[in-house]
């Protein structure tokens, strides 16, 4: 996880269902290159929204702030180190909880298969 300076991003591949799901974003790096990232999830911490982005060619994710203005969504750098650390910890806990939930589901499925 890094808090590198990047420019505002363009959001692509948006689906409209009951909720709006953002699948990928393109980050424009300081050197002008574009890095496409999968949106892992958006969470709220202390009244602010944050997004975890996983570059398609890497195995570590980035954490950014999210600013919504009507239908427009802007991904912004988190300049305050304390705020950044809170957001990172929140995602780590969130992903740990998700992993635990998936493990429980797999165990239940295995038990059901054994019973059959």
JSON list of N, CA and C in Angstrom, two decimals, residues 26-78:
[
{"chain": "A", "resi": 26, "resn": "UNK", "atom": "N", "xyz": [-8.60, 4.37, -14.10]},
{"chain": "A", "resi": 26, "resn": "UNK", "atom": "CA", "xyz": [-7.29, 4.62, -14.69]},
{"chain": "A", "resi": 26, "resn": "UNK", "atom": "C", "xyz": [-6.63, 5.74, -13.91]},
{"chain": "A", "resi": 27, "resn": "UNK", "atom": "N", "xyz": [-5.45, 5.45, -13.38]},
{"chain": "A", "resi": 27, "resn": "UNK", "atom": "CA", "xyz": [-4.68, 6.45, -12.64]},
{"chain": "A", "resi": 27, "resn": "UNK", "atom": "C", "xyz": [-3.63, 7.03, -13.57]},
{"chain": "A", "resi": 28, "resn": "UNK", "atom": "N", "xyz": [-3.55, 8.34, -13.63]},
{"chain": "A", "resi": 28, "resn": "UNK", "atom": "CA", "xyz": [-2.49, 8.98, -14.39]},
{"chain": "A", "resi": 28, "resn": "UNK", "atom": "C", "xyz": [-1.36, 9.29, -13.42]},
{"chain": "A", "resi": 29, "resn": "UNK", "atom": "N", "xyz": [-0.23, 8.64, -13.63]},
{"chain": "A", "resi": 29, "resn": "UNK", "atom": "CA", "xyz": [0.92, 8.82, -12.76]},
{"chain": "A", "resi": 29, "resn": "UNK", "atom": "C", "xyz": [1.60, 10.15, -13.07]},
{"chain": "A", "resi": 30, "resn": "UNK", "atom": "N", "xyz": [2.49, 10.57, -12.17]},
{"chain": "A", "resi": 30, "resn": "UNK", "atom": "CA", "xyz": [3.18, 11.85, -12.34]},
{"chain": "A", "resi": 30, "resn": "UNK", "atom": "C", "xyz": [3.95, 11.91, -13.66]},
{"chain": "A", "resi": 31, "resn": "UNK", "atom": "N", "xyz": [4.46, 10.76, -14.13]},
{"chain": "A", "resi": 31, "resn": "UNK", "atom": "CA", "xyz": [5.23, 10.75, -15.38]},
{"chain": "A", "resi": 31, "resn": "UNK", "atom": "C", "xyz": [4.33, 10.67, -16.61]},
{"chain": "A", "resi": 32, "resn": "UNK", "atom": "N", "xyz": [3.01, 10.70, -16.40]},
{"chain": "A", "resi": 32, "resn": "UNK", "atom": "CA", "xyz": [2.07, 10.71, -17.52]},
{"chain": "A", "resi": 32, "resn": "UNK", "atom": "C", "xyz": [1.59, 9.33, -17.94]},
{"chain": "A", "resi": 33, "resn": "UNK", "atom": "N", "xyz": [2.17, 8.27, -17.39]},
{"chain": "A", "resi": 33, "resn": "UNK", "atom": "CA", "xyz": [1.70, 6.94, -17.74]},
{"chain": "A", "resi": 33, "resn": "UNK", "atom": "C", "xyz": [0.38, 6.66, -17.04]},
{"chain": "A", "resi": 34, "resn": "UNK", "atom": "N", "xyz": [-0.37, 5.75, -17.61]},
{"chain": "A", "resi": 34, "resn": "UNK", "atom": "CA", "xyz": [-1.68, 5.36, -17.07]},
{"chain": "A", "resi": 34, "resn": "UNK", "atom": "C", "xyz": [-1.56, 3.98, -16.45]},
{"chain": "A", "resi": 35, "resn": "UNK", "atom": "N", "xyz": [-2.10, 3.84, -15.25]},
{"chain": "A", "resi": 35, "resn": "UNK", "atom": "CA", "xyz": [-2.11, 2.56, -14.56]},
{"chain": "A", "resi": 35, "resn": "UNK", "atom": "C", "xyz": [-3.57, 2.18, -14.32]},
{"chain": "A", "resi": 36, "resn": "UNK", "atom": "N", "xyz": [-4.00, 1.07, -14.90]},
{"chain": "A", "resi": 36, "resn": "UNK", "atom": "CA", "xyz": [-5.38, 0.63, -14.72]},
{"chain": "A", "resi": 36, "resn": "UNK", "atom": "C", "xyz": [-5.46, -0.20, -13.44]},
{"chain": "A", "resi": 37, "resn": "UNK", "atom": "N", "xyz": [-6.49, 0.09, -12.64]},
{"chain": "A", "resi": 37, "resn": "UNK", "atom": "CA", "xyz": [-6.64, -0.57, -11.34]},
{"chain": "A", "resi": 37, "resn": "UNK", "atom": "C", "xyz": [-8.05, -1.10, -11.17]},
{"chain": "A", "resi": 38, "resn": "UNK", "atom": "N", "xyz": [-8.14, -2.23, -10.51]},
{"chain": "A", "resi": 38, "resn": "UNK", "atom": "CA", "xyz": [-9.43, -2.78, -10.10]},
{"chain": "A", "resi": 38, "resn": "UNK", "atom": "C", "xyz": [-9.84, -2.09, -8.80]},
{"chain": "A", "resi": 39, "resn": "UNK", "atom": "N", "xyz": [-11.10, -1.74, -8.70]},
{"chain": "A", "resi": 39, "resn": "UNK", "atom": "CA", "xyz": [-11.62, -1.17, -7.46]},
{"chain": "A", "resi": 39, "resn": "UNK", "atom": "C", "xyz": [-11.98, -2.34, -6.55]},
{"chain": "A", "resi": 40, "resn": "UNK", "atom": "N", "xyz": [-11.25, -2.47, -5.44]},
{"chain": "A", "resi": 40, "resn": "UNK", "atom": "CA", "xyz": [-11.52, -3.56, -4.51]},
{"chain": "A", "resi": 40, "resn": "UNK", "atom": "C", "xyz": [-12.77, -3.29, -3.69]},
{"chain": "A", "resi": 41, "resn": "UNK", "atom": "N", "xyz": [-12.86, -2.07, -3.16]},
{"chain": "A", "resi": 41, "resn": "UNK", "atom": "CA", "xyz": [-14.05, -1.69, -2.41]},
{"chain": "A", "resi": 41, "resn": "UNK", "atom": "C", "xyz": [-13.94, -0.23, -1.97]},
{"chain": "A", "resi": 42, "resn": "UNK", "atom": "N", "xyz": [-15.08, 0.30, -1.58]},
{"chain": "A", "resi": 42, "resn": "UNK", "atom": "CA", "xyz": [-15.15, 1.65, -1.00]},
{"chain": "A", "resi": 42, "resn": "UNK", "atom": "C", "xyz": [-15.74, 1.51, 0.38]},
{"chain": "A", "resi": 43, "resn": "UNK", "atom": "N", "xyz": [-15.09, 2.10, 1.38]},
{"chain": "A", "resi": 43, "resn": "UNK", "atom": "CA", "xyz": [-15.61, 2.05, 2.74]},
{"chain": "A", "resi": 43, "resn": "UNK", "atom": "C", "xyz": [-15.64, 3.45, 3.32]},
{"chain": "A", "resi": 44, "resn": "UNK", "atom": "N", "xyz": [-16.39, 3.59, 4.41]},
{"chain": "A", "resi": 44, "resn": "UNK", "atom": "CA", "xyz": [-16.47, 4.87, 5.09]},
{"chain": "A", "resi": 44, "resn": "UNK", "atom": "C", "xyz": [-15.78, 4.76, 6.45]},
{"chain": "A", "resi": 45, "resn": "UNK", "atom": "N", "xyz": [-14.97, 5.76, 6.77]},
{"chain": "A", "resi": 45, "resn": "UNK", "atom": "CA", "xyz": [-14.27, 5.82, 8.05]},
{"chain": "A", "resi": 45, "resn": "UNK", "atom": "C", "xyz": [-14.46, 7.24, 8.59]},
{"chain": "A", "resi": 46, "resn": "UNK", "atom": "N", "xyz": [-15.06, 7.33, 9.76]},
{"chain": "A", "resi": 46, "resn": "UNK", "atom": "CA", "xyz": [-15.28, 8.61, 10.41]},
{"chain": "A", "resi": 46, "resn": "UNK", "atom": "C", "xyz": [-15.92, 9.64, 9.47]},
{"chain": "A", "resi": 47, "resn": "UNK", "atom": "N", "xyz": [-16.92, 9.19, 8.73]},
{"chain": "A", "resi": 47, "resn": "UNK", "atom": "CA", "xyz": [-17.69, 10.09, 7.88]},
{"chain": "A", "resi": 47, "resn": "UNK", "atom": "C", "xyz": [-17.07, 10.42, 6.53]},
{"chain": "A", "resi": 48, "resn": "UNK", "atom": "N", "xyz": [-15.91, 9.83, 6.22]},
{"chain": "A", "resi": 48, "resn": "UNK", "atom": "CA", "xyz": [-15.27, 10.07, 4.93]},
{"chain": "A", "resi": 48, "resn": "UNK", "atom": "C", "xyz": [-15.17, 8.75, 4.18]},
{"chain": "A", "resi": 49, "resn": "UNK", "atom": "N", "xyz": [-15.25, 8.84, 2.84]},
{"chain": "A", "resi": 49, "resn": "UNK", "atom": "CA", "xyz": [-15.18, 7.64, 2.00]},
{"chain": "A", "resi": 49, "resn": "UNK", "atom": "C", "xyz": [-13.77, 7.44, 1.46]},
{"chain": "A", "resi": 50, "resn": "UNK", "atom": "N", "xyz": [-13.38, 6.16, 1.41]},
{"chain": "A", "resi": 50, "resn": "UNK", "atom": "CA", "xyz": [-12.06, 5.77, 0.91]},
{"chain": "A", "resi": 50, "resn": "UNK", "atom": "C", "xyz": [-12.21, 4.60, -0.05]},
{"chain": "A", "resi": 51, "resn": "UNK", "atom": "N", "xyz": [-11.28, 4.50, -1.00]},
{"chain": "A", "resi": 51, "resn": "UNK", "atom": "CA", "xyz": [-11.30, 3.43, -1.98]},
{"chain": "A", "resi": 51, "resn": "UNK", "atom": "C", "xyz": [-9.97, 2.69, -1.94]},
{"chain": "A", "resi": 52, "resn": "UNK", "atom": "N", "xyz": [-10.04, 1.36, -2.12]},
{"chain": "A", "resi": 52, "resn": "UNK", "atom": "CA", "xyz": [-8.84, 0.54, -2.26]},
{"chain": "A", "resi": 52, "resn": "UNK", "atom": "C", "xyz": [-8.75, 0.13, -3.73]},
{"chain": "A", "resi": 53, "resn": "UNK", "atom": "N", "xyz": [-7.60, 0.43, -4.35]},
{"chain": "A", "resi": 53, "resn": "UNK", "atom": "CA", "xyz": [-7.39, 0.15, -5.76]},
{"chain": "A", "resi": 53, "resn": "UNK", "atom": "C", "xyz": [-6.23, -0.83, -5.92]},
{"chain": "A", "resi": 54, "resn": "UNK", "atom": "N", "xyz": [-6.44, -1.86, -6.73]},
{"chain": "A", "resi": 54, "resn": "UNK", "atom": "CA", "xyz": [-5.41, -2.85, -6.99]},
{"chain": "A", "resi": 54, "resn": "UNK", "atom": "C", "xyz": [-4.95, -2.73, -8.44]},
{"chain": "A", "resi": 55, "resn": "UNK", "atom": "N", "xyz": [-3.72, -2.27, -8.67]},
{"chain": "A", "resi": 55, "resn": "UNK", "atom": "CA", "xyz": [-3.22, -2.21, -10.05]},
{"chain": "A", "resi": 55, "resn": "UNK", "atom": "C", "xyz": [-3.29, -3.60, -10.67]},
{"chain": "A", "resi": 56, "resn": "UNK", "atom": "N", "xyz": [-3.68, -3.67, -11.93]},
{"chain": "A", "resi": 56, "resn": "UNK", "atom": "CA", "xyz": [-3.88, -4.96, -12.59]},
{"chain": "A", "resi": 56, "resn": "UNK", "atom": "C", "xyz": [-2.58, -5.75, -12.73]},
{"chain": "A", "resi": 57, "resn": "UNK", "atom": "N", "xyz": [-1.44, -5.07, -12.68]},
{"chain": "A", "resi": 57, "resn": "UNK", "atom": "CA", "xyz": [-0.17, -5.76, -12.85]},
{"chain": "A", "resi": 57, "resn": "UNK", "atom": "C", "xyz": [0.66, -5.85, -11.56]},
{"chain": "A", "resi": 58, "resn": "UNK", "atom": "N", "xyz": [0.02, -5.61, -10.40]},
{"chain": "A", "resi": 58, "resn": "UNK", "atom": "CA", "xyz": [0.75, -5.65, -9.13]},
{"chain": "A", "resi": 58, "resn": "UNK", "atom": "C", "xyz": [-0.07, -6.41, -8.09]},
{"chain": "A", "resi": 59, "resn": "UNK", "atom": "N", "xyz": [0.56, -6.71, -6.96]},
{"chain": "A", "resi": 59, "resn": "UNK", "atom": "CA", "xyz": [-0.15, -7.44, -5.92]},
{"chain": "A", "resi": 59, "resn": "UNK", "atom": "C", "xyz": [-0.31, -6.64, -4.64]},
{"chain": "A", "resi": 60, "resn": "UNK", "atom": "N", "xyz": [-0.14, -5.33, -4.69]},
{"chain": "A", "resi": 60, "resn": "UNK", "atom": "CA", "xyz": [-0.41, -4.49, -3.53]},
{"chain": "A", "resi": 60, "resn": "UNK", "atom": "C", "xyz": [-1.42, -3.43, -3.94]},
{"chain": "A", "resi": 61, "resn": "UNK", "atom": "N", "xyz": [-2.23, -3.04, -2.98]},
{"chain": "A", "resi": 61, "resn": "UNK", "atom": "CA", "xyz": [-3.28, -2.08, -3.32]},
{"chain": "A", "resi": 61, "resn": "UNK", "atom": "C", "xyz": [-2.96, -0.70, -2.77]},
{"chain": "A", "resi": 62, "resn": "UNK", "atom": "N", "xyz": [-3.60, 0.30, -3.36]},
{"chain": "A", "resi": 62, "resn": "UNK", "atom": "CA", "xyz": [-3.46, 1.69, -2.96]},
{"chain": "A", "resi": 62, "resn": "UNK", "atom": "C", "xyz": [-4.74, 2.14, -2.26]},
{"chain": "A", "resi": 63, "resn": "UNK", "atom": "N", "xyz": [-4.62, 3.11, -1.38]},
{"chain": "A", "resi": 63, "resn": "UNK", "atom": "CA", "xyz": [-5.78, 3.67, -0.69]},
{"chain": "A", "resi": 63, "resn": "UNK", "atom": "C", "xyz": [-5.86, 5.16, -1.00]},
{"chain": "A", "resi": 64, "resn": "UNK", "atom": "N", "xyz": [-7.04, 5.59, -1.41]},
{"chain": "A", "resi": 64, "resn": "UNK", "atom": "CA", "xyz": [-7.29, 6.99, -1.75]},
{"chain": "A", "resi": 64, "resn": "UNK", "atom": "C", "xyz": [-8.58, 7.46, -1.09]},
{"chain": "A", "resi": 65, "resn": "UNK", "atom": "N", "xyz": [-8.73, 8.76, -1.02]},
{"chain": "A", "resi": 65, "resn": "UNK", "atom": "CA", "xyz": [-9.98, 9.34, -0.60]},
{"chain": "A", "resi": 65, "resn": "UNK", "atom": "C", "xyz": [-10.94, 9.38, -1.78]},
{"chain": "A", "resi": 66, "resn": "UNK", "atom": "N", "xyz": [-12.23, 9.45, -1.47]},
{"chain": "A", "resi": 66, "resn": "UNK", "atom": "CA", "xyz": [-13.26, 9.53, -2.50]},
{"chain": "A", "resi": 66, "resn": "UNK", "atom": "C", "xyz": [-14.10, 10.76, -2.21]},
{"chain": "A", "resi": 67, "resn": "UNK", "atom": "N", "xyz": [-14.27, 11.58, -3.22]},
{"chain": "A", "resi": 67, "resn": "UNK", "atom": "CA", "xyz": [-15.10, 12.78, -3.11]},
{"chain": "A", "resi": 67, "resn": "UNK", "atom": "C", "xyz": [-16.21, 12.66, -4.14]},
{"chain": "A", "resi": 68, "resn": "UNK", "atom": "N", "xyz": [-17.45, 12.70, -3.67]},
{"chain": "A", "resi": 68, "resn": "UNK", "atom": "CA", "xyz": [-18.60, 12.60, -4.57]},
{"chain": "A", "resi": 68, "resn": "UNK", "atom": "C", "xyz": [-19.23, 13.96, -4.73]},
{"chain": "A", "resi": 69, "resn": "UNK", "atom": "N", "xyz": [-19.50, 14.31, -5.98]},
{"chain": "A", "resi": 69, "resn": "UNK", "atom": "CA", "xyz": [-20.16, 15.57, -6.31]},
{"chain": "A", "resi": 69, "resn": "UNK", "atom": "C", "xyz": [-21.30, 15.24, -7.26]},
{"chain": "A", "resi": 70, "resn": "UNK", "atom": "N", "xyz": [-22.46, 14.97, -6.69]},
{"chain": "A", "resi": 70, "resn": "UNK", "atom": "CA", "xyz": [-23.58, 14.53, -7.52]},
{"chain": "A", "resi": 70, "resn": "UNK", "atom": "C", "xyz": [-23.29, 13.14, -8.06]},
{"chain": "A", "resi": 71, "resn": "UNK", "atom": "N", "xyz": [-23.29, 13.00, -9.37]},
{"chain": "A", "resi": 71, "resn": "UNK", "atom": "CA", "xyz": [-22.97, 11.72, -9.99]},
{"chain": "A", "resi": 71, "resn": "UNK", "atom": "C", "xyz": [-21.49, 11.57, -10.26]},
{"chain": "A", "resi": 72, "resn": "UNK", "atom": "N", "xyz": [-20.72, 12.64, -10.14]},
{"chain": "A", "resi": 72, "resn": "UNK", "atom": "CA", "xyz": [-19.29, 12.58, -10.38]},
{"chain": "A", "resi": 72, "resn": "UNK", "atom": "C", "xyz": [-18.56, 12.07, -9.14]},
{"chain": "A", "resi": 73, "resn": "UNK", "atom": "N", "xyz": [-17.57, 11.22, -9.37]},
{"chain": "A", "resi": 73, "resn": "UNK", "atom": "CA", "xyz": [-16.75, 10.68, -8.30]},
{"chain": "A", "resi": 73, "resn": "UNK", "atom": "C", "xyz": [-15.31, 11.05, -8.60]},
{"chain": "A", "resi": 74, "resn": "UNK", "atom": "N", "xyz": [-14.65, 11.59, -7.60]},
{"chain": "A", "resi": 74, "resn": "UNK", "atom": "CA", "xyz": [-13.25, 11.98, -7.76]},
{"chain": "A", "resi": 74, "resn": "UNK", "atom": "C", "xyz": [-12.42, 11.20, -6.75]},
{"chain": "A", "resi": 75, "resn": "UNK", "atom": "N", "xyz": [-11.33, 10.64, -7.22]},
{"chain": "A", "resi": 75, "resn": "UNK", "atom": "CA", "xyz": [-10.41, 9.93, -6.34]},
{"chain": "A", "resi": 75, "resn": "UNK", "atom": "C", "xyz": [-9.27, 10.89, -6.03]},
{"chain": "A", "resi": 76, "resn": "UNK", "atom": "N", "xyz": [-9.02, 11.08, -4.73]},
{"chain": "A", "resi": 76, "resn": "UNK", "atom": "CA", "xyz": [-8.05, 12.10, -4.32]},
{"chain": "A", "resi": 76, "resn": "UNK", "atom": "C", "xyz": [-6.98, 11.50, -3.40]},
{"chain": "A", "resi": 77, "resn": "UNK", "atom": "N", "xyz": [-5.80, 12.11, -3.43]},
{"chain": "A", "resi": 77, "resn": "UNK", "atom": "CA", "xyz": [-4.74, 11.71, -2.51]},
{"chain": "A", "resi": 77, "resn": "UNK", "atom": "C", "xyz": [-5.15, 12.05, -1.09]},
{"chain": "A", "resi": 78, "resn": "UNK", "atom": "N", "xyz": [-4.66, 11.26, -0.16]},
{"chain": "A", "resi": 78, "resn": "UNK", "atom": "CA", "xyz": [-4.86, 11.54, 1.26]},
{"chain": "A", "resi": 78, "resn": "UNK", "atom": "C", "xyz": [-3.56, 12.16, 1.75]}
]
